[in-house]
PDB file of C-alpha atoms in Angstrom:
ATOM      1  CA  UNK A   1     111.557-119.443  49.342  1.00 37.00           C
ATOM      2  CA  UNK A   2     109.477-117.500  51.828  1.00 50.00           C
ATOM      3  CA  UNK A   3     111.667-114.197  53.202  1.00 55.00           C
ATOM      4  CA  UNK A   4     111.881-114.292  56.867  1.00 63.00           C
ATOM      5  CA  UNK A   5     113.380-112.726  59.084  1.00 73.00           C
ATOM      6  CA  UNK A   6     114.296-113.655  62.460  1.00 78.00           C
ATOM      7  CA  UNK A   7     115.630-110.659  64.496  1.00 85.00           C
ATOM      8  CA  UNK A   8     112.963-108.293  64.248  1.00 82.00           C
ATOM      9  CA  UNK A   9     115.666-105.373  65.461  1.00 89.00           C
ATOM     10  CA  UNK A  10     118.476-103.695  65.125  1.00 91.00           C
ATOM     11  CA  UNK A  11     121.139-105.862  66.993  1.00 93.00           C
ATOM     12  CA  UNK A  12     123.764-102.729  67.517  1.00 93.00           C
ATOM     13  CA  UNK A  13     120.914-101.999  70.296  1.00 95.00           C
ATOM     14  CA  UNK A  14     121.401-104.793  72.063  1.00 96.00           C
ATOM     15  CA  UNK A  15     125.120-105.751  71.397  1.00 96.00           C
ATOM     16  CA  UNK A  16     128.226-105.166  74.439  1.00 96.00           C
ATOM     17  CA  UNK A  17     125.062-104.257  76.190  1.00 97.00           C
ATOM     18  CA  UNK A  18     125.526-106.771  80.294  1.00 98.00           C
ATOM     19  CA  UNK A  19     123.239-109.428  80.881  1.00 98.00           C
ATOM     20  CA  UNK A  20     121.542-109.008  84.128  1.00 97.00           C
ATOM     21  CA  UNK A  21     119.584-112.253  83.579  1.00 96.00           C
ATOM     22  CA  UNK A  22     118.725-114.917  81.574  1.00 97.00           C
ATOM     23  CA  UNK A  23     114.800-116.034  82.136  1.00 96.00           C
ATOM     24  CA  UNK A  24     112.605-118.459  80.608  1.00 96.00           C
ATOM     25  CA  UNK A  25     109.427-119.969  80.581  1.00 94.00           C
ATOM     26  CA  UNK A  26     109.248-123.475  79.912  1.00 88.00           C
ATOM     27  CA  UNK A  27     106.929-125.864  77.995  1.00 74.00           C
ATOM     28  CA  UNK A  28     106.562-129.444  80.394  1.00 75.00           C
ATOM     29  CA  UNK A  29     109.973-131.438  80.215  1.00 74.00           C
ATOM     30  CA  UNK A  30     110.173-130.595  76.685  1.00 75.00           C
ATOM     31  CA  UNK A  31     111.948-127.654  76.207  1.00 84.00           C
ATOM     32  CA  UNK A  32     111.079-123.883  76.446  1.00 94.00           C
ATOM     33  CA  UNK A  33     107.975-121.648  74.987  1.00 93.00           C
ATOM     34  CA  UNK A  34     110.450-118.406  75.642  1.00 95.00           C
ATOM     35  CA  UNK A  35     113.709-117.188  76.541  1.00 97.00           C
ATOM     36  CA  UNK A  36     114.203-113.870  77.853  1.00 97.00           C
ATOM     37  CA  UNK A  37     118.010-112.409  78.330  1.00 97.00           C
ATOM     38  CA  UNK A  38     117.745-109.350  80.273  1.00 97.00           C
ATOM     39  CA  UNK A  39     119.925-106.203  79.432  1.00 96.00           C
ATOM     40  CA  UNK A  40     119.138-102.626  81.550  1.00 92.00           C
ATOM     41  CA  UNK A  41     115.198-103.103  81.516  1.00 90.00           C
ATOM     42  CA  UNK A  42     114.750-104.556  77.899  1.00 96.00           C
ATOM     43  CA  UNK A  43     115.144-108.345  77.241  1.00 97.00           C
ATOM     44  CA  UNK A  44     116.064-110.367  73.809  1.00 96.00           C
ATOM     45  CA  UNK A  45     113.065-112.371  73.684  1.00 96.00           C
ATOM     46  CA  UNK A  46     113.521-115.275  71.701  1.00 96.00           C
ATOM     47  CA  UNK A  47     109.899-117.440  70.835  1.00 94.00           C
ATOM     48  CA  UNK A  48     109.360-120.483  69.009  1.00 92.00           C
ATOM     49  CA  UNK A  49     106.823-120.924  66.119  1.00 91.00           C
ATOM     50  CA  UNK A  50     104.515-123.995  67.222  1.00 89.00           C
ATOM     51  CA  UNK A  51     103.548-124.490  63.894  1.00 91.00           C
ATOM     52  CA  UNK A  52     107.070-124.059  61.742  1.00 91.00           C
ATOM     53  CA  UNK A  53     109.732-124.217  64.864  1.00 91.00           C
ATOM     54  CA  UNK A  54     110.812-120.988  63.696  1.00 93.00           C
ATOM     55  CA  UNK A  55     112.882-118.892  66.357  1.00 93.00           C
ATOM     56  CA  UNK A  56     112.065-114.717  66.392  1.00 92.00           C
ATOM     57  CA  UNK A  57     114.124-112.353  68.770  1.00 94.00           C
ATOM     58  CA  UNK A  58     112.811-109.040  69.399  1.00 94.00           C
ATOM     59  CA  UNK A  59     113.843-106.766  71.790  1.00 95.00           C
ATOM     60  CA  UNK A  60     111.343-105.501  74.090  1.00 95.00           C
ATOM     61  CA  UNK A  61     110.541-104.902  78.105  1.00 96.00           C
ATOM     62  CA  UNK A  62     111.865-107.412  80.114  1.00 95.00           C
ATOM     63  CA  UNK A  63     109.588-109.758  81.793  1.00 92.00           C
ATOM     64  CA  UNK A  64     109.217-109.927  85.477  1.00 88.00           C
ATOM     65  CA  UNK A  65     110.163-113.325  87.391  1.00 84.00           C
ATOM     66  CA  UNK A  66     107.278-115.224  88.718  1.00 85.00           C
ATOM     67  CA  UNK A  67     105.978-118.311  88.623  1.00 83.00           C
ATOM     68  CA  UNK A  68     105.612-118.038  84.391  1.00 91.00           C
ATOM     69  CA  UNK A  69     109.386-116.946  83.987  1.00 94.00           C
ATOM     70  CA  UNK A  70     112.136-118.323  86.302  1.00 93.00           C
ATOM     71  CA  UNK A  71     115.857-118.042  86.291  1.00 94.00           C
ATOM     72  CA  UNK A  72     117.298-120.418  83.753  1.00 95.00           C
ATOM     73  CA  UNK A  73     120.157-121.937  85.902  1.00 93.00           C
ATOM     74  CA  UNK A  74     121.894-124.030  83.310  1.00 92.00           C
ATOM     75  CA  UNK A  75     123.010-120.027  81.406  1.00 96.00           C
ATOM     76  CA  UNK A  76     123.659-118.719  84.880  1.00 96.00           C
ATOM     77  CA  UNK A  77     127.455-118.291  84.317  1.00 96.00           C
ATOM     78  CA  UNK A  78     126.704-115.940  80.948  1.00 97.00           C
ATOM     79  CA  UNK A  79     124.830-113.305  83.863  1.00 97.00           C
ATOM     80  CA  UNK A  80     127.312-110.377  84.258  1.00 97.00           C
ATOM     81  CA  UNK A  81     128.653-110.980  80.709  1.00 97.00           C
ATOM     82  CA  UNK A  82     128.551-108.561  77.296  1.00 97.00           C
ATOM     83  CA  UNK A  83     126.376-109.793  74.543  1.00 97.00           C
ATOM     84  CA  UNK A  84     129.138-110.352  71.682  1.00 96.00           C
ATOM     85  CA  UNK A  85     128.219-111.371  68.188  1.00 95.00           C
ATOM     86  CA  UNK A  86     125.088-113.039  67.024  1.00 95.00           C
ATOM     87  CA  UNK A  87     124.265-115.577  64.541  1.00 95.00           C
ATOM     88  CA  UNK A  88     120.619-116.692  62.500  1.00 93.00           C
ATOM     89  CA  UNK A  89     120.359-120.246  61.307  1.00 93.00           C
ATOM     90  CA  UNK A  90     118.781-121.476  58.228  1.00 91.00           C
ATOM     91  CA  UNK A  91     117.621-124.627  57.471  1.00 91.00           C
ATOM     92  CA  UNK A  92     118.001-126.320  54.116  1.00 92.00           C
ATOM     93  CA  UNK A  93     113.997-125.314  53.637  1.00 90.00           C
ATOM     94  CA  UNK A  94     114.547-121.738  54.448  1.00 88.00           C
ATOM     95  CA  UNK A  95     113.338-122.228  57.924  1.00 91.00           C
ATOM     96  CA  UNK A  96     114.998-120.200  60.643  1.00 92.00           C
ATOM     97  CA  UNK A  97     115.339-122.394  63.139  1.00 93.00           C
ATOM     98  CA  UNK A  98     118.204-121.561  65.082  1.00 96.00           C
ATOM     99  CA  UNK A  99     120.241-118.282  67.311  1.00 96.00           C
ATOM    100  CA  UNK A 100     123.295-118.364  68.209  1.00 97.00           C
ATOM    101  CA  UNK A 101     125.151-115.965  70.571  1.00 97.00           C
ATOM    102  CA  UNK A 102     128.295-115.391  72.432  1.00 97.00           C
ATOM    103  CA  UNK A 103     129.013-113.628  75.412  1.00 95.00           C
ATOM    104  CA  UNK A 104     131.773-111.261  75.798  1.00 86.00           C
ATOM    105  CA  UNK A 105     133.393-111.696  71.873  1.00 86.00           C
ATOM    106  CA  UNK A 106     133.364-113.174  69.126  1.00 91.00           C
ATOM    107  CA  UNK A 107     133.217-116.922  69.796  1.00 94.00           C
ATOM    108  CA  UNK A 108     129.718-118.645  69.784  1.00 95.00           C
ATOM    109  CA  UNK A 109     128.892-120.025  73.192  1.00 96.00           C
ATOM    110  CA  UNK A 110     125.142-120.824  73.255  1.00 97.00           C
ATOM    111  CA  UNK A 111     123.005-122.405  70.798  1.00 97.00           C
ATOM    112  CA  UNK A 112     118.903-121.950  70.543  1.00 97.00           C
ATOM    113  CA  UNK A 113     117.220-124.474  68.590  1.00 95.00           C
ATOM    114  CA  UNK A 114     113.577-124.585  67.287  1.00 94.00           C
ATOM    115  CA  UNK A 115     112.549-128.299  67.892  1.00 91.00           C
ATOM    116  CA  UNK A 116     109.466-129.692  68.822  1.00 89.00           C
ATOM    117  CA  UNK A 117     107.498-126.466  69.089  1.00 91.00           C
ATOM    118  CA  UNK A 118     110.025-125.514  72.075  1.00 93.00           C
ATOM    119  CA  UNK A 119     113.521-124.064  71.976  1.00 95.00           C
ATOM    120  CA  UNK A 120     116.112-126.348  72.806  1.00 94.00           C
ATOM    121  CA  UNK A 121     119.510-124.796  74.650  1.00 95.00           C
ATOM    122  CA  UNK A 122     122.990-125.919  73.514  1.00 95.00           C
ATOM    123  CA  UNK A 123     126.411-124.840  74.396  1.00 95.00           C
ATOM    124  CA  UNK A 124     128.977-124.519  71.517  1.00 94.00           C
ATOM    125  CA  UNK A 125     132.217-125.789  72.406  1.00 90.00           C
ATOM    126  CA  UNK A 126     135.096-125.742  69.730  1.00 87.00           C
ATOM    127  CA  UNK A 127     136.766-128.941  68.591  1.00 88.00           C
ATOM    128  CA  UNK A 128     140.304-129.270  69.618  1.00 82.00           C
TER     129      UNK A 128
END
């Protein structure tokens, strides 16, 4: 198995740190090339591997909002929040294909996906 890693910092930096936006840049219909959630300047940037689907989050400057990087509306109720816990997702290959995060504690709320060369956008919701 080929080591990988998929955050590329240390998360303490980014976690209970407010989201001031969620951006992302999107690939046709199909999904998205990036997403970008904004905290005090920086942004977890989260990228998709065309080649392996992979998913890497880095922190780094946040991008600006234009025409390449829009608001994504459907994580617009996550803006304001704390960036809780985060989780990496292996496949059974050894392929890291997937970031989860909640928002304000400990429970995972949002799902990213590597699919498809894009990054698909779930929300978790707990069985009851």
């Amino acid at each position: 198995m080929v080591d990988r890693t998929m955050l590329q910092f240390d998360y303490d930096e980014a976690h209970g740190h407010v989201a001031t936006a969620v951006l992302g840049r999107r690939d046709g219909a199909a999904g998205w090339q990036g997403v970008a959630i904004v905290i005090e300047g920086r942004a977890l940037m989260l990228r998709v591997d065309p080649d392996t689907d992979e998913i890497a989050v880095e922190l780094e400057a946040a991008p600006e909002m234009n025409s390449d990087w829009f608001a994504v509306a459907e994580l617009s109720d996550f803006v304001g929040s704390e960036l809780g816990w985060c989780w990496v997702g292996r496949n059974y290959l050894g392929y890291l294909d997937m970031f989860t995060l909640s928002f304000s504690g400990l429970e995972p709320q949002v799902c990213f996906t590597g699919e498809g060369a894009t990054i698909s956008i779930r929300r978790v919701l707990p069985v009851t």
